[in-house]
Short mmCIF file of C-alpha atoms and ligand atoms in Angstrom, two decimals:
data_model
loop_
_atom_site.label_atom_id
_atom_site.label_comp_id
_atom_site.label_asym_id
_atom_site.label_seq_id
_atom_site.Cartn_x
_atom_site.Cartn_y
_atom_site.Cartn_z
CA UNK A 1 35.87 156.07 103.15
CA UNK A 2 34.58 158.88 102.55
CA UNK A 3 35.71 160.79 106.03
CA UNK A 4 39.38 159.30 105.03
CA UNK A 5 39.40 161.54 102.09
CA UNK A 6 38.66 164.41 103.70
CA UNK A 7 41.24 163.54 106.11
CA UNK A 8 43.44 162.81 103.59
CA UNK A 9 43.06 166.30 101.61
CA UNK A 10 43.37 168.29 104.79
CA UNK A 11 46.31 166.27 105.85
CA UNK A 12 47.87 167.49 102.59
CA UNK A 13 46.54 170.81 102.52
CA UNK A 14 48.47 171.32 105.93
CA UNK A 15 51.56 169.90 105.00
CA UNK A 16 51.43 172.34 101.64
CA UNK A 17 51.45 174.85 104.43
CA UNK A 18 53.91 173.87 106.69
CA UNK A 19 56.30 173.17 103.66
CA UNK A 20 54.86 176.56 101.96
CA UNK A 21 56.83 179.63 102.40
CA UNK A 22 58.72 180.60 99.76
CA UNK A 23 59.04 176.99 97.98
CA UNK A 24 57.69 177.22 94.34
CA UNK A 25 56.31 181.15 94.63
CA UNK A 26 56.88 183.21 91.40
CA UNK A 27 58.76 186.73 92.61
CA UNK A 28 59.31 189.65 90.71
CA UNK A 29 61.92 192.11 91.07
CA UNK A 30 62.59 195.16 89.46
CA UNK A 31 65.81 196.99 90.32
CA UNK A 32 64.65 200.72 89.37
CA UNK A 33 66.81 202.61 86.24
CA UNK A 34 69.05 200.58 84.33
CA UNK A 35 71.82 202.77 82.70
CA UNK A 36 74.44 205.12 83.16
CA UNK A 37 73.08 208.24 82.03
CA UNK A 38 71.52 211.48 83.60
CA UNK A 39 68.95 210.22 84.22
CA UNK A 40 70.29 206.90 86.40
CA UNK A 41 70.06 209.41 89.26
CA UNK A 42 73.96 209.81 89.69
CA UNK A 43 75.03 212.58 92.37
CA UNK A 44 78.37 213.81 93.15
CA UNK A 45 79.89 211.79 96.76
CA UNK A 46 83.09 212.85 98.98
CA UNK A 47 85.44 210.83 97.01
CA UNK A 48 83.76 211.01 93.08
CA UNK A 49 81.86 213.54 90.89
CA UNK A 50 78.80 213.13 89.30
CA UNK A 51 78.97 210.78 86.74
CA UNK A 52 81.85 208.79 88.40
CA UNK A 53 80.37 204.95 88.06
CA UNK A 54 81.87 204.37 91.19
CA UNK A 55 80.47 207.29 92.78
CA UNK A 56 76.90 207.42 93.69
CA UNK A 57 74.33 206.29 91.09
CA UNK A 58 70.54 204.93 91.69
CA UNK A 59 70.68 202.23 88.94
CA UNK A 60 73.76 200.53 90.55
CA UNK A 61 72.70 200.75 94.12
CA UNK A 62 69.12 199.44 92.97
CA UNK A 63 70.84 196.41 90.92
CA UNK A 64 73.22 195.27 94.28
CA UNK A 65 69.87 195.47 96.25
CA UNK A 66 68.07 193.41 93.62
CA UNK A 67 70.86 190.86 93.46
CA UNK A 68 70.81 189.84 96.90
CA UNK A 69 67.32 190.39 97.46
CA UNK A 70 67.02 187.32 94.46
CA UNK A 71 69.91 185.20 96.07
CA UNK A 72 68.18 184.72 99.27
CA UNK A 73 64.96 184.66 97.63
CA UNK A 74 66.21 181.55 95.57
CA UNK A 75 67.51 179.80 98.39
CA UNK A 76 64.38 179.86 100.59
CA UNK A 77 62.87 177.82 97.13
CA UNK A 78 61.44 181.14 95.18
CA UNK A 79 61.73 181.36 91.36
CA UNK A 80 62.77 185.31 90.92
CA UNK A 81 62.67 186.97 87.83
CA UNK A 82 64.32 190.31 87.26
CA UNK A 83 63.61 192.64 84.56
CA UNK A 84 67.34 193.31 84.83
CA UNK A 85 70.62 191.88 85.97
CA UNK A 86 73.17 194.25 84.91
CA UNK A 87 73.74 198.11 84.15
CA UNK A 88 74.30 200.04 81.36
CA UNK A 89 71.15 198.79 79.12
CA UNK A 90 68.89 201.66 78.07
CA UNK A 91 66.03 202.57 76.55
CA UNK A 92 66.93 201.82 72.88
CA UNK A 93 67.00 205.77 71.32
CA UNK A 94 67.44 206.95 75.22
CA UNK A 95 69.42 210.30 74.36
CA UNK A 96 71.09 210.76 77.03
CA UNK A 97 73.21 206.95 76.31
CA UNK A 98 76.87 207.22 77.26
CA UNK A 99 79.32 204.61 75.83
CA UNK A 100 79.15 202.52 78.17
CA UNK A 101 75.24 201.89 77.93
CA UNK A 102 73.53 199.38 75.52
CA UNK A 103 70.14 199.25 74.28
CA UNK A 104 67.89 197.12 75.97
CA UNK A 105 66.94 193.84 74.54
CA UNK A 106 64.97 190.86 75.52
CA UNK A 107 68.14 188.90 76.99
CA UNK A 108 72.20 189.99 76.84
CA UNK A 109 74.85 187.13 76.00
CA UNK A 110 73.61 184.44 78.72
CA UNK A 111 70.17 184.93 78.15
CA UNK A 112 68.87 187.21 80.91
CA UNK A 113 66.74 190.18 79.84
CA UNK A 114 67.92 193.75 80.72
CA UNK A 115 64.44 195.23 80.53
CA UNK A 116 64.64 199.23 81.33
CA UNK A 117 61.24 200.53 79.58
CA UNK A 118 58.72 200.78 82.31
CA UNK A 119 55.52 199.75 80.05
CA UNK A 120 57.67 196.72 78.42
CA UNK A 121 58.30 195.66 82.31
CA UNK A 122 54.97 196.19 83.40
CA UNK A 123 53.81 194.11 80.47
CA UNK A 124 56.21 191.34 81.36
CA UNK A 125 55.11 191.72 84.78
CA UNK A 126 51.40 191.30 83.60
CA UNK A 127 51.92 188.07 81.84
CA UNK A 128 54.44 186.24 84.31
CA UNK A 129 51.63 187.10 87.16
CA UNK A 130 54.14 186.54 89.12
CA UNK A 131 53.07 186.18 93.28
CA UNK A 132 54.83 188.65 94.34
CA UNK A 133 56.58 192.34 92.59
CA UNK A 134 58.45 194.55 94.08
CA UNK A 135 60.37 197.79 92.15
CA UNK A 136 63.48 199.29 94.45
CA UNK A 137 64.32 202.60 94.52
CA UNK A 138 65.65 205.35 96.51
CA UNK A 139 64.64 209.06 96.47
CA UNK A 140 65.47 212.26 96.35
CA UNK A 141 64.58 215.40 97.36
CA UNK A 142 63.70 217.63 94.51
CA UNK A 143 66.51 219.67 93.18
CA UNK A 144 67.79 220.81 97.27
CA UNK A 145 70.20 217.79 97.41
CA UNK A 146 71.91 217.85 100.84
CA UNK A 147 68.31 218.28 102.37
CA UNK A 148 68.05 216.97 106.33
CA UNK A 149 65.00 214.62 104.92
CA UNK A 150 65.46 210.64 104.83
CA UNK A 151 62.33 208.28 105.38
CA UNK A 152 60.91 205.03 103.96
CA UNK A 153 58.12 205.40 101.50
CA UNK A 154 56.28 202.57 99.84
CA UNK A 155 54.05 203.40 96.89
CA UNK A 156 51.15 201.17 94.98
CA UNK A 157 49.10 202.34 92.12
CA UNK A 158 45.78 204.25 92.92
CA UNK A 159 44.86 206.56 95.54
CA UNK A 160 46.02 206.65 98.92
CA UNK A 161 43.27 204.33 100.75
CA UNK A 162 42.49 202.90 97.29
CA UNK A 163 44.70 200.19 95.55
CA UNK A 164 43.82 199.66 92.03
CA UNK A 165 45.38 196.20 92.18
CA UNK A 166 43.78 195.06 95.33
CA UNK A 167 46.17 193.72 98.21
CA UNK A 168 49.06 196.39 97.61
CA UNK A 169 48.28 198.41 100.77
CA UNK A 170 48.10 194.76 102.58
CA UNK A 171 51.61 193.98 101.27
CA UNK A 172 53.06 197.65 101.57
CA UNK A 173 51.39 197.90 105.46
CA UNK A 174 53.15 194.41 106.49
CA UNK A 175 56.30 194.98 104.84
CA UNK A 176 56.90 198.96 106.06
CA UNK A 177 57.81 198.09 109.52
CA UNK A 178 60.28 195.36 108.56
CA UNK A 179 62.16 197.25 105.84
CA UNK A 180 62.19 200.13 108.15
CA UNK A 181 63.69 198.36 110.75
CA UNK A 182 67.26 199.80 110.51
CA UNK A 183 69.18 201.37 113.51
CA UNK A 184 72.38 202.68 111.23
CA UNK A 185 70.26 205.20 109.44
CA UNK A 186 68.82 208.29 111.37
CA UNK A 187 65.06 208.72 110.09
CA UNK A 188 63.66 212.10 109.87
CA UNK A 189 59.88 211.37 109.86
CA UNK A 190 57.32 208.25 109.73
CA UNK A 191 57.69 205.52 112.13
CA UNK A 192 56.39 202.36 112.21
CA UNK A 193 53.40 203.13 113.62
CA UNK A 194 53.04 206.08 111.05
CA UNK A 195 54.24 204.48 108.03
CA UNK A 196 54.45 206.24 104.44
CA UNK A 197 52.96 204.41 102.48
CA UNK A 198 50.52 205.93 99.50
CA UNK A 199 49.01 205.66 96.50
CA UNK A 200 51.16 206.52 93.28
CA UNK A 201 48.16 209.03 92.25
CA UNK A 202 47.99 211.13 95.28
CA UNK A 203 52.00 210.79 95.82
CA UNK A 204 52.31 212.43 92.22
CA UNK A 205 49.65 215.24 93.19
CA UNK A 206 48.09 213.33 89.57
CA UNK A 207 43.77 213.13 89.14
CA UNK A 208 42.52 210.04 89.76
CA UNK A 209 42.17 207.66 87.98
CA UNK A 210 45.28 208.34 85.78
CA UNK A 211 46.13 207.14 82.33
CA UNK A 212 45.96 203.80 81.43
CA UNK A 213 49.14 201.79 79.83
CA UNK A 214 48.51 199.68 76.59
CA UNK A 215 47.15 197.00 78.73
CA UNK A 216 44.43 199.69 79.95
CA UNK A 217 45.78 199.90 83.83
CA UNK A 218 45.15 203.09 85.53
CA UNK A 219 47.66 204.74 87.36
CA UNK A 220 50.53 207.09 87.64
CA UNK A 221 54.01 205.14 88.04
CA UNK A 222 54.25 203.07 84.73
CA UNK A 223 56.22 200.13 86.36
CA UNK A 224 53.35 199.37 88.51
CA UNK A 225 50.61 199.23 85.61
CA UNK A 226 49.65 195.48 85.73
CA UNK A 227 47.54 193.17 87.68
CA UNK A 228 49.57 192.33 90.02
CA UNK A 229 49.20 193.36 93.66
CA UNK A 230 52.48 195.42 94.00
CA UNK A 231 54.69 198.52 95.36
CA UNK A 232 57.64 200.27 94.92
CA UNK A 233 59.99 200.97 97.67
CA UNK A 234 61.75 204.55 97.64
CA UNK A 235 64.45 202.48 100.61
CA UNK A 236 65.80 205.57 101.62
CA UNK A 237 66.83 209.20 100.53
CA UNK A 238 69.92 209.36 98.77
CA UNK A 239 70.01 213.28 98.85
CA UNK A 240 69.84 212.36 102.43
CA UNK A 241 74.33 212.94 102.54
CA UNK A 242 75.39 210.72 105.38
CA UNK A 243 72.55 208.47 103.50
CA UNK A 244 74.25 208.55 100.02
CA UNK A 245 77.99 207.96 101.42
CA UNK A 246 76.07 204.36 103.32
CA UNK A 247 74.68 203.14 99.94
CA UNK A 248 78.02 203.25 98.36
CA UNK A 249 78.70 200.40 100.19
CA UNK A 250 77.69 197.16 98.48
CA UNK A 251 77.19 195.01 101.86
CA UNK A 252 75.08 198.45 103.26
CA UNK A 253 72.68 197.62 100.11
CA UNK A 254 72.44 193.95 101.01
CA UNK A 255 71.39 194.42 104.05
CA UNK A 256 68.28 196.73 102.63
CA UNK A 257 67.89 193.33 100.81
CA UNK A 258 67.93 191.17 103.82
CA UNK A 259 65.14 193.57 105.22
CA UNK A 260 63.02 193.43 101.97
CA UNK A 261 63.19 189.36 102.46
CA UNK A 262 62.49 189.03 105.64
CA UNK A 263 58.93 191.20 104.66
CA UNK A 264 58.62 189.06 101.79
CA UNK A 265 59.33 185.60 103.43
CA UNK A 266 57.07 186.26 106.35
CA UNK A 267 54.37 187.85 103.73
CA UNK A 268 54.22 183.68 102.15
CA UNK A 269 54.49 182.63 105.91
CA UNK A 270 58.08 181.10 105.76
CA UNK A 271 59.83 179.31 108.34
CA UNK A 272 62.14 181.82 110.48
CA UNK A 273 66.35 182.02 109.27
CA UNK A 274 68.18 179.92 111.40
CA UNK A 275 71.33 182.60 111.15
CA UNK A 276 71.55 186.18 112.38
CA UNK A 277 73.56 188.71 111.53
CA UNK A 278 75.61 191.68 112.94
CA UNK A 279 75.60 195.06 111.41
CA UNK A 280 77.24 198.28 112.20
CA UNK A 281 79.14 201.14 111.93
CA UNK A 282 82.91 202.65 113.15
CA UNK A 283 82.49 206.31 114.39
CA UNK A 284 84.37 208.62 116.62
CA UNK A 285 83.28 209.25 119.87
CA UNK A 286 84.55 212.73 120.26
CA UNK A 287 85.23 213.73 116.26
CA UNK A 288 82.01 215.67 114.51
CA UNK A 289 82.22 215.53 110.65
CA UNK A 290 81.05 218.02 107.96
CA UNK A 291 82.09 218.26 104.37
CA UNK A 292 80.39 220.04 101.51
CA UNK A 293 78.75 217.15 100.66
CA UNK A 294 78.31 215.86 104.05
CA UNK A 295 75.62 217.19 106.37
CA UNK A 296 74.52 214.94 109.20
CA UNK A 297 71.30 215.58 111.43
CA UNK A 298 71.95 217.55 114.52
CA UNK A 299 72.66 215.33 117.87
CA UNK A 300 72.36 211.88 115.96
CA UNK A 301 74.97 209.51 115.15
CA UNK A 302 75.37 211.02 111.74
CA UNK A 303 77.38 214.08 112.76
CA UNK A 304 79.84 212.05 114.57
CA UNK A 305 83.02 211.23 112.17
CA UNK A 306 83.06 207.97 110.38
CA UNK A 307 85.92 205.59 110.63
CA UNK A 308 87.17 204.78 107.00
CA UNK A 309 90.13 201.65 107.25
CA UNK A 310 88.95 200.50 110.15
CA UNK A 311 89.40 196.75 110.89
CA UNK A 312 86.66 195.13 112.19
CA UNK A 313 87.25 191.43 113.71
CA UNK A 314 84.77 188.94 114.93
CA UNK A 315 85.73 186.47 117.49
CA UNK A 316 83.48 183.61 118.56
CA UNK A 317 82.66 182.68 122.17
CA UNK A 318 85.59 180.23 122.07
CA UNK A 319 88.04 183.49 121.10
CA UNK A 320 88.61 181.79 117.74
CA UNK A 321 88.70 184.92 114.48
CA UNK A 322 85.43 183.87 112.15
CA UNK A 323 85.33 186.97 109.98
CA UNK A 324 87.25 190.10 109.49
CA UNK A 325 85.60 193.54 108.05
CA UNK A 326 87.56 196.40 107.21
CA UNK A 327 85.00 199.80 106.39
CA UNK A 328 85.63 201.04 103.25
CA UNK A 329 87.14 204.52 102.37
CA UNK A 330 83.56 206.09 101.40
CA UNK A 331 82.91 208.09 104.92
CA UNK A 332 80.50 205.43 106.53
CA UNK A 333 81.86 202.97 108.83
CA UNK A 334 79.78 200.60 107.94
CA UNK A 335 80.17 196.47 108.48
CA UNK A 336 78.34 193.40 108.32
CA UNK A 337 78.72 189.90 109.12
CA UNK A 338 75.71 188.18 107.39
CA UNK A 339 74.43 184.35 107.76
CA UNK A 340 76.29 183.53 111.03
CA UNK A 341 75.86 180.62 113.70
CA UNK A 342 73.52 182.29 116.59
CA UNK A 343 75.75 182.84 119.96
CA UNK A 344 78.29 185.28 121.89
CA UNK A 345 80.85 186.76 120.03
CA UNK A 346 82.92 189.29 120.41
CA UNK A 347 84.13 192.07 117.89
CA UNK A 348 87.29 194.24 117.90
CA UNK A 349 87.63 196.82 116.05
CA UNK A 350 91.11 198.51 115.20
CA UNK A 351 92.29 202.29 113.75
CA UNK A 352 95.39 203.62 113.77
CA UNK A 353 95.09 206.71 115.82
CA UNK A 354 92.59 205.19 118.08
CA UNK A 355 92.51 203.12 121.10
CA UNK A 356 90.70 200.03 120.15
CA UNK A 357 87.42 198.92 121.19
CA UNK A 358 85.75 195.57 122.42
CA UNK A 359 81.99 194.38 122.50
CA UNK A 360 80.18 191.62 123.14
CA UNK A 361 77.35 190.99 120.95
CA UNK A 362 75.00 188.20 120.95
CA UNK A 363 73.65 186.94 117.53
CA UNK A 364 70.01 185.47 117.35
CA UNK A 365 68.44 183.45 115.32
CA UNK A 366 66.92 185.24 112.23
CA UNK A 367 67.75 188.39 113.83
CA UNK A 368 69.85 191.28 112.92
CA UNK A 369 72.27 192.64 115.77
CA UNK A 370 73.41 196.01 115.33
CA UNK A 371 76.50 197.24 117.18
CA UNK A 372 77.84 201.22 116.98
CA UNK A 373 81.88 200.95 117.97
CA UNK A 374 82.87 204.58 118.98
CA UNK A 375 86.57 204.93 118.99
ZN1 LIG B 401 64.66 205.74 91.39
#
């Protein structure tokens, strides 16, 4: 009876694992900023000056990365909890407030908090203890926007080598090569196999062991002050041009997302996607491109011209249209086709101007296919 128990339990401990993944895991996400002030990181783009909302600003590329991060999140079983689901909420008193920011409060007309105060998330974060946080960002080089300088850096609290909630550097070292995985931006440094990742101290040039928050955690970036074993993700540089004109594109940002839940899903072991996906971008083969506010790196696909109003069509292997694309006028030629049936298909991609172009590309399960068009 007694051997039939054991069985039992470890018969039910397995399935727990086989059925684990995602199902039931508490995830935190914190889409960096909040508002639409100065300090929301907003930068002047081709097409809108600073302070345009539908230019380039940090808070709004952070919140479309958030949201899709959470909707795939929640249907792999995960319950997500953002500090915030929408922009414009501020740090109540924040002077630099524009009219079309609110003060934060603890939940907006349907009930979800907007929570922008670093300390008041970390706080949350603390008593949620949720299994998983993550805080999304992009950076910037200091005050030299337009700087040749675009790599993935994931930072915990501590010192570099020494994570004050222990298990960050496991997380951040697992999840670097996934969310670095992307072929449509050119990286300047770190690698895979020389990954940025570091400790918020040392990053911040601050003396160990930093000040403590009200809850008495240690460390340098307030958001990350709590128990919980953690790290922010700086995704890219946005002073990074070619960068900053890709982010402007809403699917561009989900597909960050799909990146930081792949790391995430395979982190709680989770069953593989059963779709792939195709990303990629429309570019001239002959055609280099410089603006002002548009510097690509030397010899890479950045300095080639991007296609704006292109159409991009997918055909399946039986020549039958699934999905049409067409880039958007921001000067990046991106497209996606997300959550699609693995196979052959074909795309076809049309310009005025330009001969069009054909390609075969084959879709694998939980896979991301990435295809560069050159007209
Ligand atoms: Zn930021």
């Amino acid at each position: 009876m007694k051997l039939t128990a054991t069985l039992l339990i470890a018969l039910a401990a397995a399935g727990s694992m086989a059925a684990g993944g995602l199902k039931g895991k508490v995830i935190y996400v914190n889409p960096g900023h909040g508002g639409w002030t100065a300090n929301d990181r907003p930068i002047a783009t081709i097409n809108h000056e600073v302070m345009d909302t539908l230019g380039f600003f940090e808070t709004k590329t952070n919140l479309w990365k958030g949201q899709e991060l959470r909707a795939r999140l929640e249907k792999a079983g995960a319950r997500v909890v953002m500090s915030r689901t929408r922009n414009g909420y501020v740090t109540a008193g924040q002077k630099n407030a524009t009219a079309l920011d609110r003060p934060e409060t603890w939940s907006d007309e349907n009930g979800a908090q907007q929570i922008t105060t670093l300390q008041t998330i970390a706080m949350n974060v603390d008593s949620i203890n949720p299994d998983y946080f993550i805080s999304i960002h992009s950076n910037a080089t200091g005050g030299d926007d337009g700087k040749l300088c675009n790599y993935l850096t994931l930072v915990y609290r501590g010192e570099t080598g020494n994570d004050y909630a222990k298990g960050s550097i496991e997380r951040a070292q697992q999840a670097y090569p996934i969310v670095w995985d992307n072929p449509l931006t050119v990286w300047t440094s770190s690698s895979p196999e020389n990954p940025f990742i570091t400790g918020d101290l040392t990053w911040m040039g601050a003396t160990p062991p930093g000040d403590a928050n009200a809850l008495g955690y240690k460390g340098y970036l307030g958001v990350l002050k709590h128990r919980v074993p953690s790290f922010l993700a700086e995704g890219s540089f946005h002073s990074y041009q070619p960068e900053r004109q890709r982010l402007l594109n809403r699917d561009y940002c989900r597909y960050e997302a799909l990146r930081y839940y792949r790391a995430i899903n395979a982190w709680f072991g989770g069953k593989p996607d059963k779709a792939g996906h195709i990303v990629g971008d429309v570019r001239s083969a002959s055609e280099k491109f410089e603006h002002q506010l548009y510097h690509g790196v030397k010899g890479s696909d950045d300095e080639l011209r991007p296609v704006n109003g292109a159409m991009v069509y997918l055909n399946d292997s039986r020549g039958v249209r699934v999905r049409a694309y067409r880039t958007d006028g921001e000067y990046n030629g991106f497209f996606s086709f997300f959550d699609l049936k693995p196979g052959n298909y074909t795309i076809t991609v049309e310009k005025q101007g330009y001969a069009p172009v054909q390609m075969g590309v084959q879709v694998k399960a939980d896979k991301v296919s990435c295809v560069k068009p050159r007209l």
